[in-house]
């Protein structure tokens, strides 16, 4: 299995990368996967040039192929002005809107206040629905106060949300057939079955 982790934090280190790392760790504790982390801050100029020229350069194309060729995606954005960051949106704008069809995606976001947590539902989830991805039910938002907080019987702490969302993505990955690598031919099930018939007659 291949897991692409896309994070749009602008600082280094960033809370978005921290959340992405925790989500990834929780997923890979449950299902074995080859992880590719993509920091969009390093691709900002490449993404802008793709809009101007109409096509991605070699570096951006390789990253896009890593994301669209992954069996699952973890995508985390900082929340600015009540929505996803412009860099986050721009990156997914240069991806064909059918390229993530059927791909399980775990979405997360970070912000200074919990008041912006619904941005995941009114902005980020619809973005991946448009891209025809399968977004796991639990989205994970981490406000500043979540990083030092502890879960108790009366609150749905960050650790619990991460564990639940990671479990949902891991469950979807366990029931997927790994995508073929570039250059590998996928044999349709009907052909595989036809090849077995002489052996079982």
Short mmCIF file of C-alpha atoms in Angstrom, two decimals:
data_model
loop_
_atom_site.label_atom_id
_atom_site.label_comp_id
_atom_site.label_asym_id
_atom_site.label_seq_id
_atom_site.Cartn_x
_atom_site.Cartn_y
_atom_site.Cartn_z
CA UNK A 1 0.00 0.00 0.00
CA UNK A 2 1.11 3.54 -0.76
CA UNK A 3 0.02 6.44 1.46
CA UNK A 4 0.47 10.04 0.28
CA UNK A 5 0.54 12.68 3.01
CA UNK A 6 -0.12 16.22 1.79
CA UNK A 7 0.42 19.08 4.21
CA UNK A 8 0.04 22.78 3.43
CA UNK A 9 1.67 24.37 6.47
CA UNK A 10 3.64 27.50 5.60
CA UNK A 11 6.02 27.61 8.56
CA UNK A 12 8.70 25.12 9.50
CA UNK A 13 7.89 23.38 11.71
CA UNK A 14 4.13 23.79 11.34
CA UNK A 15 1.14 22.56 13.31
CA UNK A 16 -0.29 21.19 10.05
CA UNK A 17 2.77 18.98 9.56
CA UNK A 18 2.58 17.91 13.20
CA UNK A 19 -1.05 16.87 12.79
CA UNK A 20 -0.25 15.10 9.51
CA UNK A 21 2.56 13.17 11.21
CA UNK A 22 0.31 12.07 14.06
CA UNK A 23 -2.42 10.96 11.68
CA UNK A 24 0.09 9.06 9.55
CA UNK A 25 1.60 7.35 12.57
CA UNK A 26 -1.84 6.26 13.72
CA UNK A 27 -2.72 4.88 10.28
CA UNK A 28 0.55 3.00 9.75
CA UNK A 29 0.25 1.46 13.21
CA UNK A 30 -2.78 -0.39 11.82
CA UNK A 31 -1.88 -1.08 8.20
CA UNK A 32 1.50 -1.44 6.53
CA UNK A 33 2.07 1.30 3.97
CA UNK A 34 4.85 3.06 2.09
CA UNK A 35 4.55 6.73 3.11
CA UNK A 36 5.36 9.73 0.91
CA UNK A 37 5.12 13.13 2.68
CA UNK A 38 4.56 16.15 0.45
CA UNK A 39 5.19 19.63 1.87
CA UNK A 40 3.31 22.03 -0.40
CA UNK A 41 5.33 25.03 0.83
CA UNK A 42 8.26 23.65 -1.18
CA UNK A 43 6.10 23.52 -4.32
CA UNK A 44 4.43 26.95 -4.14
CA UNK A 45 6.31 28.38 -7.14
CA UNK A 46 5.79 25.19 -9.16
CA UNK A 47 2.05 25.28 -8.50
CA UNK A 48 1.84 28.97 -9.50
CA UNK A 49 3.79 28.30 -12.70
CA UNK A 50 1.42 25.45 -13.56
CA UNK A 51 -1.45 27.92 -13.55
CA UNK A 52 0.43 30.38 -15.74
CA UNK A 53 1.82 27.87 -18.25
CA UNK A 54 -1.09 25.46 -18.24
CA UNK A 55 0.96 22.39 -17.32
CA UNK A 56 3.06 21.20 -14.35
CA UNK A 57 6.84 21.06 -14.53
CA UNK A 58 8.72 17.80 -13.98
CA UNK A 59 8.95 18.11 -10.19
CA UNK A 60 5.27 18.97 -9.74
CA UNK A 61 4.19 16.27 -12.17
CA UNK A 62 6.11 13.67 -10.15
CA UNK A 63 4.39 14.83 -6.95
CA UNK A 64 0.96 14.77 -8.60
CA UNK A 65 1.62 11.22 -9.80
CA UNK A 66 2.62 10.22 -6.25
CA UNK A 67 -0.67 11.56 -4.89
CA UNK A 68 -2.94 10.22 -7.62
CA UNK A 69 -1.12 6.88 -7.61
CA UNK A 70 -1.46 6.40 -3.85
CA UNK A 71 -3.86 3.90 -2.32
CA UNK A 72 -4.82 6.43 0.34
CA UNK A 73 -4.25 10.11 1.12
CA UNK A 74 -3.90 12.12 4.32
CA UNK A 75 -4.49 15.82 3.55
CA UNK A 76 -4.00 18.57 6.14
CA UNK A 77 -4.38 22.31 5.66
CA UNK A 78 -4.14 25.34 7.93
CA UNK A 79 -7.38 27.32 8.09
CA UNK A 80 -7.12 30.91 6.86
CA UNK A 81 -10.13 33.27 6.85
CA UNK A 82 -12.48 30.39 7.63
CA UNK A 83 -11.37 28.08 4.80
CA UNK A 84 -8.49 26.01 3.43
CA UNK A 85 -5.27 27.77 2.45
CA UNK A 86 -4.85 29.07 -1.08
CA UNK A 87 -1.81 26.86 -1.61
CA UNK A 88 -3.76 23.75 -0.56
CA UNK A 89 -6.63 24.56 -2.94
CA UNK A 90 -4.28 25.50 -5.78
CA UNK A 91 -2.42 22.19 -5.56
CA UNK A 92 -5.61 20.17 -5.85
CA UNK A 93 -6.81 22.48 -8.63
CA UNK A 94 -3.94 21.30 -10.86
CA UNK A 95 -5.00 17.68 -10.36
CA UNK A 96 -7.55 16.27 -12.80
CA UNK A 97 -10.93 16.01 -11.11
CA UNK A 98 -11.17 12.26 -11.79
CA UNK A 99 -7.63 11.35 -10.70
CA UNK A 100 -8.59 10.64 -7.07
CA UNK A 101 -11.80 8.80 -7.91
CA UNK A 102 -12.46 6.14 -5.28
CA UNK A 103 -9.31 6.96 -3.31
CA UNK A 104 -9.79 6.97 0.48
CA UNK A 105 -8.86 10.35 1.98
CA UNK A 106 -8.48 11.42 5.60
CA UNK A 107 -8.84 15.19 5.96
CA UNK A 108 -7.43 17.35 8.74
CA UNK A 109 -6.96 21.03 9.50
CA UNK A 110 -5.32 23.28 12.05
CA UNK A 111 -6.20 26.74 13.30
CA UNK A 112 -5.88 29.14 16.15
CA UNK A 113 -9.39 28.65 17.45
CA UNK A 114 -11.92 25.82 17.55
CA UNK A 115 -14.50 28.18 16.05
CA UNK A 116 -13.12 27.40 12.58
CA UNK A 117 -13.44 23.62 12.89
CA UNK A 118 -16.49 23.51 10.60
CA UNK A 119 -14.29 24.64 7.71
CA UNK A 120 -13.49 20.95 7.31
CA UNK A 121 -17.14 20.22 6.58
CA UNK A 122 -18.10 23.26 4.51
CA UNK A 123 -14.87 23.62 2.51
CA UNK A 124 -12.40 20.72 2.68
CA UNK A 125 -14.83 17.77 2.49
CA UNK A 126 -16.72 19.25 -0.52
CA UNK A 127 -13.38 19.77 -2.30
CA UNK A 128 -12.54 16.06 -2.11
CA UNK A 129 -16.12 15.08 -2.89
CA UNK A 130 -15.77 17.09 -6.10
CA UNK A 131 -12.57 15.16 -6.80
CA UNK A 132 -14.62 11.95 -6.34
CA UNK A 133 -12.51 10.70 -3.47
CA UNK A 134 -13.94 8.65 -0.59
CA UNK A 135 -13.57 10.89 2.46
CA UNK A 136 -13.58 9.08 5.81
CA UNK A 137 -16.42 10.11 8.17
CA UNK A 138 -14.19 11.59 10.89
CA UNK A 139 -12.35 14.81 10.00
CA UNK A 140 -9.71 15.99 12.48
CA UNK A 141 -9.37 19.63 13.45
CA UNK A 142 -6.66 20.75 15.86
CA UNK A 143 -6.93 24.18 17.49
CA UNK A 144 -4.07 25.71 19.45
CA UNK A 145 -5.53 24.55 22.76
CA UNK A 146 -5.79 20.93 21.54
CA UNK A 147 -2.06 20.34 21.51
CA UNK A 148 -1.64 20.51 25.27
CA UNK A 149 -5.04 19.10 26.23
CA UNK A 150 -5.82 15.63 27.48
CA UNK A 151 -8.90 13.54 26.73
CA UNK A 152 -11.37 12.74 29.49
CA UNK A 153 -14.78 11.13 29.74
CA UNK A 154 -16.58 14.34 28.78
CA UNK A 155 -14.55 15.64 25.82
CA UNK A 156 -13.63 14.27 22.44
CA UNK A 157 -9.91 15.02 22.72
CA UNK A 158 -7.51 15.31 19.81
CA UNK A 159 -5.97 11.90 20.49
CA UNK A 160 -9.35 10.21 20.31
CA UNK A 161 -10.28 11.97 17.07
CA UNK A 162 -6.94 11.01 15.50
CA UNK A 163 -7.38 7.37 16.54
CA UNK A 164 -10.93 7.20 15.21
CA UNK A 165 -10.13 8.84 11.86
CA UNK A 166 -6.98 6.75 11.40
CA UNK A 167 -8.97 3.60 12.11
CA UNK A 168 -11.51 4.54 9.45
CA UNK A 169 -8.80 5.12 6.82
CA UNK A 170 -6.94 1.94 7.80
CA UNK A 171 -10.15 -0.06 7.45
CA UNK A 172 -10.69 1.25 3.92
CA UNK A 173 -7.07 0.52 2.98
CA UNK A 174 -7.30 -3.04 4.27
CA UNK A 175 -10.13 -3.73 1.82
CA UNK A 176 -8.42 -2.22 -1.23
CA UNK A 177 -6.32 -3.86 -3.90
CA UNK A 178 -3.05 -1.91 -4.14
CA UNK A 179 -2.85 0.30 -7.23
CA UNK A 180 -0.53 -0.92 -9.95
CA UNK A 181 2.85 0.77 -10.25
CA UNK A 182 3.59 2.88 -13.30
CA UNK A 183 4.23 0.61 -16.27
CA UNK A 184 2.46 -2.39 -14.73
CA UNK A 185 -0.53 -3.74 -16.58
CA UNK A 186 -3.68 -4.44 -14.60
CA UNK A 187 -5.29 -7.70 -15.68
CA UNK A 188 -9.10 -7.52 -15.55
CA UNK A 189 -10.74 -9.96 -13.14
CA UNK A 190 -12.60 -11.71 -15.99
CA UNK A 191 -9.28 -12.55 -17.68
CA UNK A 192 -7.80 -13.81 -14.42
CA UNK A 193 -10.84 -16.05 -13.91
CA UNK A 194 -10.68 -17.37 -17.48
CA UNK A 195 -7.03 -18.33 -16.95
CA UNK A 196 -7.96 -20.36 -13.87
CA UNK A 197 -10.81 -22.34 -15.47
CA UNK A 198 -8.59 -25.05 -17.03
CA UNK A 199 -7.03 -25.65 -13.62
CA UNK A 200 -10.33 -26.20 -11.82
CA UNK A 201 -12.11 -28.33 -14.47
#
